[in-house]
Coordinates of C-alpha atoms in Angstrom, one line a residue:
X479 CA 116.2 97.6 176.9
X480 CA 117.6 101.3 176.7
X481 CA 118.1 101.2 180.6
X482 CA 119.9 97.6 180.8
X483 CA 122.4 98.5 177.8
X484 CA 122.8 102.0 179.7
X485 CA 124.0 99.9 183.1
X486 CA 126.0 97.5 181.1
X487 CA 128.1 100.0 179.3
X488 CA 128.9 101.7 182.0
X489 CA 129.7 98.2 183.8
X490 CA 132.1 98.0 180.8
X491 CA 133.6 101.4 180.4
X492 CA 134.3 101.1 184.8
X493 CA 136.2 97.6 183.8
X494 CA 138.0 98.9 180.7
X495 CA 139.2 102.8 182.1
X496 CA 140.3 100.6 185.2
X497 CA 142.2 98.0 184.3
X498 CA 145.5 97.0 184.9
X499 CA 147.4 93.6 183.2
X500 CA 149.4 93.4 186.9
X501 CA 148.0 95.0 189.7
X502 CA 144.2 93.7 191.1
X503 CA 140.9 96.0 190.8
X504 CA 140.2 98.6 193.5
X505 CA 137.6 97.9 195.7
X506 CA 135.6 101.4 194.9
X507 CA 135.6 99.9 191.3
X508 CA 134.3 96.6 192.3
X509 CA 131.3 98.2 194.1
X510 CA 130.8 100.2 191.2
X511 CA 130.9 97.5 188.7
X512 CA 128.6 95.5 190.9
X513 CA 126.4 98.5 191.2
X514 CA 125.6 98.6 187.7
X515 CA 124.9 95.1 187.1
X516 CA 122.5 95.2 190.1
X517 CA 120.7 98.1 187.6
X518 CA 121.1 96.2 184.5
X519 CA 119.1 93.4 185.8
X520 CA 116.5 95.4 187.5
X521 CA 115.8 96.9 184.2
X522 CA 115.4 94.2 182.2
X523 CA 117.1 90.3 182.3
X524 CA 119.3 91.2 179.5
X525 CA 121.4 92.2 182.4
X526 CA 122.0 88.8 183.1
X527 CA 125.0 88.1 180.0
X528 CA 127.1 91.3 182.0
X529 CA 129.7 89.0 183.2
X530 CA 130.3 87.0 180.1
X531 CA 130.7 90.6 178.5
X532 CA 133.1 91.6 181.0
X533 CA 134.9 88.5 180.6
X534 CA 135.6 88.6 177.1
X535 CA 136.5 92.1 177.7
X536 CA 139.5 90.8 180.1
X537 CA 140.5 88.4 177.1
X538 CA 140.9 91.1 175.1
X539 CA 142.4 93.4 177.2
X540 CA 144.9 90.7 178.5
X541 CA 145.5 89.2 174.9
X542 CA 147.2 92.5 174.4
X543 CA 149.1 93.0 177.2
X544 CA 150.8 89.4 177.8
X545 CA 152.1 86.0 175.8
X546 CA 150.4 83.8 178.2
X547 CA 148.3 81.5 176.5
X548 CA 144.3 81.8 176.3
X549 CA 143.8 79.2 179.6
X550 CA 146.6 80.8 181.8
X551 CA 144.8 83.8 181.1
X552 CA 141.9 82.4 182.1
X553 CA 143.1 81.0 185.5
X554 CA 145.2 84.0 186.2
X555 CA 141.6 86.4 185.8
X556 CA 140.0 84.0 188.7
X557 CA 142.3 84.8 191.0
X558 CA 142.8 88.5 190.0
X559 CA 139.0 88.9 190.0
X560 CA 137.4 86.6 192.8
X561 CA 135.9 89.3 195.1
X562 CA 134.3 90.5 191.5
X563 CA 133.4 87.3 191.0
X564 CA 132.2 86.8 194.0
X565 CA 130.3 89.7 194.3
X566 CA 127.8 89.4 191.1
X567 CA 127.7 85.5 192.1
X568 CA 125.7 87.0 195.0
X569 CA 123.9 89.5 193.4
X570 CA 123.0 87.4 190.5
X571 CA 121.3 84.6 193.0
X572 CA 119.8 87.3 195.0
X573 CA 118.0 88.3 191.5
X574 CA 117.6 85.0 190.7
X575 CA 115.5 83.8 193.9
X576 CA 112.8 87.5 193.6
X577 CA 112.5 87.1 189.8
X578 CA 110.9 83.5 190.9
X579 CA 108.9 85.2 193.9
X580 CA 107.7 87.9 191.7
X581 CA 106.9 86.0 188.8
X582 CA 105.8 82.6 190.2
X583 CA 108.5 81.1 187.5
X584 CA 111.6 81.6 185.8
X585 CA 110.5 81.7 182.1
X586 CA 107.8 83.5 180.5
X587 CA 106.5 79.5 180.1
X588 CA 107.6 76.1 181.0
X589 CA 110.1 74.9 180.0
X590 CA 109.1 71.2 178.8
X591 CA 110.3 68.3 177.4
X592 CA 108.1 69.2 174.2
X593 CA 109.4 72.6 173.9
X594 CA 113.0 71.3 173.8
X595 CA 111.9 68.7 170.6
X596 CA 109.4 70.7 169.1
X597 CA 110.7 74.3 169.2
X598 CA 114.9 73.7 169.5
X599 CA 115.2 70.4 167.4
X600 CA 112.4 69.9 164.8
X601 CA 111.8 73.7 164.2
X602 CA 115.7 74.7 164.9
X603 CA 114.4 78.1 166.2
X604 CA 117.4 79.8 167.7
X605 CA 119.6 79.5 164.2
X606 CA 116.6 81.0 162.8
X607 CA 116.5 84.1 165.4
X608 CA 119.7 84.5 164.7
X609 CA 119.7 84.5 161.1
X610 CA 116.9 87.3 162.0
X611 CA 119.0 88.9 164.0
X612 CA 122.0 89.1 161.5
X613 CA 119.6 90.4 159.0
X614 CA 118.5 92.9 160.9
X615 CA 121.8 94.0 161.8
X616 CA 123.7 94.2 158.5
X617 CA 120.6 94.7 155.8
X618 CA 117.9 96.4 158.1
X619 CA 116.2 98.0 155.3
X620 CA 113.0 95.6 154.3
X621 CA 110.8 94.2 157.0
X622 CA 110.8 97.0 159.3
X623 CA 107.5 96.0 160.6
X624 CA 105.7 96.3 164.7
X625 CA 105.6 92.2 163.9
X626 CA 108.1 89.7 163.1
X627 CA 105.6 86.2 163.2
X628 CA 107.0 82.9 163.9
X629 CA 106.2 80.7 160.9
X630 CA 107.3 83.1 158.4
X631 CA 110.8 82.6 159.4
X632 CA 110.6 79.5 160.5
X633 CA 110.3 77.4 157.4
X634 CA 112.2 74.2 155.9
X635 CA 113.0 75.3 152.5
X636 CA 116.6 75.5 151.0
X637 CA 117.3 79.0 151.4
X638 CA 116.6 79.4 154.9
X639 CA 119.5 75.9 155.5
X640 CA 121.1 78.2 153.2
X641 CA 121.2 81.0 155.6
X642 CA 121.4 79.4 158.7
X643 CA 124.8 77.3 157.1
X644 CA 126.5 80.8 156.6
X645 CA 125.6 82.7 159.7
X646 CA 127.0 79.1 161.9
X647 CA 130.2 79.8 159.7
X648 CA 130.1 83.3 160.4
X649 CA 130.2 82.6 163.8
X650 CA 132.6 80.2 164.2
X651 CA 134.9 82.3 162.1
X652 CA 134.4 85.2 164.6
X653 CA 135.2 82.4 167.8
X654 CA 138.2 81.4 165.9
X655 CA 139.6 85.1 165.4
X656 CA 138.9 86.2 168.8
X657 CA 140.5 83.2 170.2
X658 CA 143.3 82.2 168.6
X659 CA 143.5 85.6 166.1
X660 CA 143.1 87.9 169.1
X661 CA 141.2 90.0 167.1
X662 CA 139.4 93.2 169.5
X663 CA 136.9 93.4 166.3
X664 CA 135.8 89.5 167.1
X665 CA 135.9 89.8 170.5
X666 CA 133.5 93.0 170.5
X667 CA 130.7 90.9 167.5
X668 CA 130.7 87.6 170.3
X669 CA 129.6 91.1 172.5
X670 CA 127.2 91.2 170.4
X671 CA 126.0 87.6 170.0
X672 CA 126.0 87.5 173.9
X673 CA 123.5 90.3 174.2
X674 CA 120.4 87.9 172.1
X675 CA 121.5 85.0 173.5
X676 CA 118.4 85.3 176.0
X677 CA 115.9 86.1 173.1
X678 CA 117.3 83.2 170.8
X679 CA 114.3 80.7 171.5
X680 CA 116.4 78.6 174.1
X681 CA 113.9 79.4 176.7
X682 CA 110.7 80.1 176.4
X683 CA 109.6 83.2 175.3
X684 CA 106.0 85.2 175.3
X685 CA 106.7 87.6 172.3
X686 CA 103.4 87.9 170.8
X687 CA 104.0 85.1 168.1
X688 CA 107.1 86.7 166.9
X689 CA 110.8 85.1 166.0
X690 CA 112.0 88.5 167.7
X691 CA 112.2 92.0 167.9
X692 CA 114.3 94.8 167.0
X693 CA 114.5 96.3 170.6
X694 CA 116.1 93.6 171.9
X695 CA 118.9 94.6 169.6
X696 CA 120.0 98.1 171.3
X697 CA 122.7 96.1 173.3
X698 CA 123.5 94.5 170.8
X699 CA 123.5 97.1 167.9
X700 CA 126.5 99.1 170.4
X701 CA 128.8 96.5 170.4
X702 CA 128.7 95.0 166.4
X703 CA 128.6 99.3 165.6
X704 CA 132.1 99.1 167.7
X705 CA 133.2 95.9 166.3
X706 CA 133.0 97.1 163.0
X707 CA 134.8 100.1 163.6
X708 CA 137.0 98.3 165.0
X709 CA 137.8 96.6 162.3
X710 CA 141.6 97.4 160.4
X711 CA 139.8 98.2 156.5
X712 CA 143.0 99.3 155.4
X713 CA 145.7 96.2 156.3
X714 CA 143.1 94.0 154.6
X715 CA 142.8 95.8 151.4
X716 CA 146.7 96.6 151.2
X717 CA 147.2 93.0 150.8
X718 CA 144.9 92.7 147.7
X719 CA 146.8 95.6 146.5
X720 CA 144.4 97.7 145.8
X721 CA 145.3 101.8 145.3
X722 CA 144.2 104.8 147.6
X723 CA 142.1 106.3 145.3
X724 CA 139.8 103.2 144.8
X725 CA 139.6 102.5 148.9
X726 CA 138.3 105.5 149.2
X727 CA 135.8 105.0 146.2
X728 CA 134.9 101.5 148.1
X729 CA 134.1 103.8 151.1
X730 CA 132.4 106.3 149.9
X731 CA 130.2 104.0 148.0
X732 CA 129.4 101.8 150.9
X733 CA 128.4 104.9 153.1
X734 CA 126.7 106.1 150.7
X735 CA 124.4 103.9 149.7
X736 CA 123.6 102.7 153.9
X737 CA 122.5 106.3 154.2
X738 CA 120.4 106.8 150.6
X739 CA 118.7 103.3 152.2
X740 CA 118.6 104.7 155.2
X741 CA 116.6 107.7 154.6
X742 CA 114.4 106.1 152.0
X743 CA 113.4 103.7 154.4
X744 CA 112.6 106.0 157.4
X745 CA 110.5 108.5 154.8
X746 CA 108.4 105.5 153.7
X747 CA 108.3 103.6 157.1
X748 CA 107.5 106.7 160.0
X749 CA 104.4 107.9 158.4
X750 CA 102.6 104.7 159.1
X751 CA 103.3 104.5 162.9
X752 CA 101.4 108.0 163.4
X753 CA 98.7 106.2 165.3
X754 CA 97.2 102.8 165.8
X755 CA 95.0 102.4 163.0
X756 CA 97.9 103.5 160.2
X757 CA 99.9 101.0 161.8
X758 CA 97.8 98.0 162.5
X759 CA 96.3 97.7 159.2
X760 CA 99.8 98.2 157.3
X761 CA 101.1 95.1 159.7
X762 CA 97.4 93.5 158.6
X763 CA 97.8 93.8 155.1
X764 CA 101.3 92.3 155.5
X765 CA 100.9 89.6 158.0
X766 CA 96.7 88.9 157.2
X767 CA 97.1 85.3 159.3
X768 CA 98.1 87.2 162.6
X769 CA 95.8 87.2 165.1
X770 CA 97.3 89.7 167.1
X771 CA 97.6 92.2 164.0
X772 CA 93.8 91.4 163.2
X773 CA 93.0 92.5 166.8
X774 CA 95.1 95.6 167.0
X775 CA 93.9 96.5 163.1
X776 CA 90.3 96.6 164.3
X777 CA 90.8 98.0 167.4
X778 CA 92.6 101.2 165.8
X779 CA 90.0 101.0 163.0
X780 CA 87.2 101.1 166.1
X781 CA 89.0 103.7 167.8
X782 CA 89.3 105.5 164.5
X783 CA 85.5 106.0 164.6
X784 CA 85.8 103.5 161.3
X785 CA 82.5 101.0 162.5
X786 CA 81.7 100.0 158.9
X787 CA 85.6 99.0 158.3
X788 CA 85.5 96.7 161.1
X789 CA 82.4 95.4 161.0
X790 CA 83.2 94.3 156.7
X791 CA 86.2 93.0 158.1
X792 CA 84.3 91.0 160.9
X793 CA 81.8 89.6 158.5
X794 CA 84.8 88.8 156.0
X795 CA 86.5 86.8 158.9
X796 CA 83.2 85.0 159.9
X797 CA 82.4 83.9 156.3
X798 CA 86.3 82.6 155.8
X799 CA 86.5 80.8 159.4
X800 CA 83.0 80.9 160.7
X801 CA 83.2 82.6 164.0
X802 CA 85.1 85.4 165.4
X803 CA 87.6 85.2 168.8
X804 CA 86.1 86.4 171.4
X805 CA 88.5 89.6 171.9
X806 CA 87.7 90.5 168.1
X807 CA 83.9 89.7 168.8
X808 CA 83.8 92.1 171.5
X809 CA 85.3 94.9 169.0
X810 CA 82.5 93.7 166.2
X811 CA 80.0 94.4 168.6
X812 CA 81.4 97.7 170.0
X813 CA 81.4 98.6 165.9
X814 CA 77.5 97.6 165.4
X815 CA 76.9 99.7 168.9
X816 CA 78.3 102.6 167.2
X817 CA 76.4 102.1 164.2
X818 CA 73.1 101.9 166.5
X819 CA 72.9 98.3 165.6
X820 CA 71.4 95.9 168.6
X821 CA 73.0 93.1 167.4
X822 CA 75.7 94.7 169.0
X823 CA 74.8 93.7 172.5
X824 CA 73.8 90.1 171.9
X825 CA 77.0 89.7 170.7
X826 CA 79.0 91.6 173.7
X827 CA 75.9 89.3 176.2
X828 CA 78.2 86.1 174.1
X829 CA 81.0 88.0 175.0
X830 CA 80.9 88.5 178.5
X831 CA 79.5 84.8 178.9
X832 CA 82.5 83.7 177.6
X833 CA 84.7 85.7 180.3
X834 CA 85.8 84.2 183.1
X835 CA 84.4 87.0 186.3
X836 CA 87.5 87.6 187.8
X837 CA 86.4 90.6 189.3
X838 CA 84.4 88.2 191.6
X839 CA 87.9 86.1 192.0
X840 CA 88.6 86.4 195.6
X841 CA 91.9 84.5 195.2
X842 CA 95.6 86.2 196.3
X843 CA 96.7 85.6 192.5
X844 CA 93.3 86.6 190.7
X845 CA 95.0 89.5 189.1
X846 CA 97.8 87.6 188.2
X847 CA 95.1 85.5 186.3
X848 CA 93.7 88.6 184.3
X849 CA 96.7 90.5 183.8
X850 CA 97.8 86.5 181.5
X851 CA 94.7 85.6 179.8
X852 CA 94.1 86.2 176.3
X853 CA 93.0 89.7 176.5
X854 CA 93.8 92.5 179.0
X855 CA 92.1 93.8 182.2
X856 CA 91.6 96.9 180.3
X857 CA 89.9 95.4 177.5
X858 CA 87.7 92.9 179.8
X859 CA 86.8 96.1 181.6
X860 CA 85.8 97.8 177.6
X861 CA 83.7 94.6 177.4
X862 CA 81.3 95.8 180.2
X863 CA 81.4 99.5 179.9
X864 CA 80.1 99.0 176.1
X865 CA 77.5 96.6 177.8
X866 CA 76.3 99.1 180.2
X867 CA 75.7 101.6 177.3
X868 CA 74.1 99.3 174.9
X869 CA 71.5 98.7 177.6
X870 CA 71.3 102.6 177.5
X871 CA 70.8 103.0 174.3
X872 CA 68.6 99.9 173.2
X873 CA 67.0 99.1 176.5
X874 CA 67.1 102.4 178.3
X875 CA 67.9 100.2 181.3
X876 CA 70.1 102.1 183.9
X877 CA 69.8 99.9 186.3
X878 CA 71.1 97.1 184.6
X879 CA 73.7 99.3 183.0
X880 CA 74.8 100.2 186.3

């Protein structure tokens, strides 16, 4: 994320420091610009919604410079910019054809006709991201949590209509000033919008049950800071009349208060993210229906040295849902292992049944395989290195161990 915003700002500083209302690019700035986006999309496929960015850069840049209306511009850029054009045309098929090589697909999942209903119509999942998003930009104070899971923001009550009914407003009130208010501010927040367009639910997306994350924001976050400095405070208040002295009261009051928040939050938030276990069970307690914040509660617990913790927790789950996953089962019976408990390995021997042997896959793709089941290489490989010592301890079996 850092690295793609990195090559896309400097995409857009190259196109900005460079550019001229009459005469056409230089060709060293072309490469240059191409350049960058070729980094930007090896980093990360944020890099992807560069040209759209540079684009509504030239509107902005050419809405101050000429009379011509909004489509003139638009026609005149084509023919001003076509080797650009032409050039991260190429570059962006060339990406387009070894992301599909490399990842055997273009989205994290299929896309399908079911996604489309389910996910974009019934559950109306991108005006919810982006109602995440927008919160997380302008009140980023509660919630500043490692997990963000789906079907707490995705619910059908009144207030979340409510909220997704403004931010659509919001947004076509920033379309409307950028294009027919040729506002820079507006023009620099559609920046913004641009940058989580990818991460807005449109496609699919394998974000460990979340409605999004805050790093996909760091584009984002540069362009709405620039926006709003971008915005003219003073013009708008002169017209409600109000006096110096109270502007700056206004001010001071707003900055303020974003920087009390500000450090209040961080005091109370960074002391939890000092190691897995602090973490993990903070997310737990918040989100207790998360698998994945289950998992990575009783794996810090484990790693922790904290057996009895997880294996109360275990027994909790079992009693509630009667049976454990098998990637928290294999952590239960690492936890009754450390406790000298041979119930331990019966349950890693269920384990280990369960697991498909893809060490014994022979296939070209069988890592591929392991590195997208449900739990990692590294933990498979956890599984059978606790096994081997169980049969140590409670066997005393080296051969098998081996």
């Amino acid at each position: 994320d850092q690295f793609a915003t990195l090559f896309i700002l400097l995409a857009c500083w190259l196109f900005v420091k460079n550019f001229s209302a009459k005469e056409k690019p230089k060709t060293v700035n072309i490469i240059l610009i191409n350049l960058s986006f070729i980094c930007a999309l090896l980093s990360k496929e944020l890099g992807i919604v560069l040209p759209l960015i540079l684009l509504s850069f030239y509107f902005v840049l050419m809405q101050k410079n000429t009379e011509l209306s909004n489509f003139e511009i638009f026609r005149f850029g084509i023919s001003k910019y076509k080797f650009l054009i032409i050039f991260t045309f190429c570059t962006f098929v060339i990406y387009l054809l070894l992301r599909n090589q490399a990842m055997h697909g273009m989205y994290h999942a299929s896309l399908t006709e079911d996604y489309v209903k389910r996910i974009i119509l019934n559950d109306l999942a991108p005006l919810h991201a982006l109602v995440f998003y927008a919160q997380k930009t302008f009140l980023p104070f509660s919630d500043i949590n490692i997990l963000h899971p789906y079907f707490d923001y995705v619910s059908k009550d009144i207030f979340s209509y409510l909220k997704i009914i403004v931010i659509s407003l919001f947004i076509l009130f920033v379309f409307y000033m950028a294009w027919i208010g040729r506002s820079l501010s507006a023009w620099l927040a559609i920046n913004g919008l641009l940058s989580v367009f990818l991460v807005l639910h449109f496609i699919p997306l394998g974000i460990a049950e979340s409605i999004g994350h805050e790093r996909f924001m760091t584009l984002g976050l540069a362009f709405m800071a620039i926006s709003l400095a971008f915005i003219p405070y003073e013009s708008y208040l002169d017209k409600i009349g109000l006096k110096r002295d109270i502007k700056k009261l206004i001010f001071s009051s707003i900055l303020l208060s974003w920087f009390l928040l500000s450090i209040l939050t961080i005091k109370s938030i960074l002391p939890l993210w000092k190691n897995d276990y602090s973490l993990w069970s903070w997310t737990y307690k918040i989100h207790p229906e998360s698998s994945l914040a289950r998992y990575n509660y009783l794996y810090g617990a484990l790693d922790q040295g904290n057996y009895q913790e997880v294996i109360k927790e275990a027994k909790k789950y079992i009693k509630n849902h009667g049976g454990l996953e098998v990637r928290d089962q294999l952590l239960y019976a690492n936890a009754l292992i450390g406790t000298f408990d041979e119930e331990g390995l019966k349950y890693l021997e269920g384990g280990l049944h369960a697991l498909p042997k893809f060490h014994e896959n022979r296939e070209p793709d069988a890592r591929r395989q392991a590195d997208f089941f449900v739990i990692t290489a590294g933990q498979m490989g956890g599984a059978y290195v606790s096994y081997a010592v169980g049969q140590l301890i409670f066997k005393n079996n080296p051969k098998e161990a081996i």
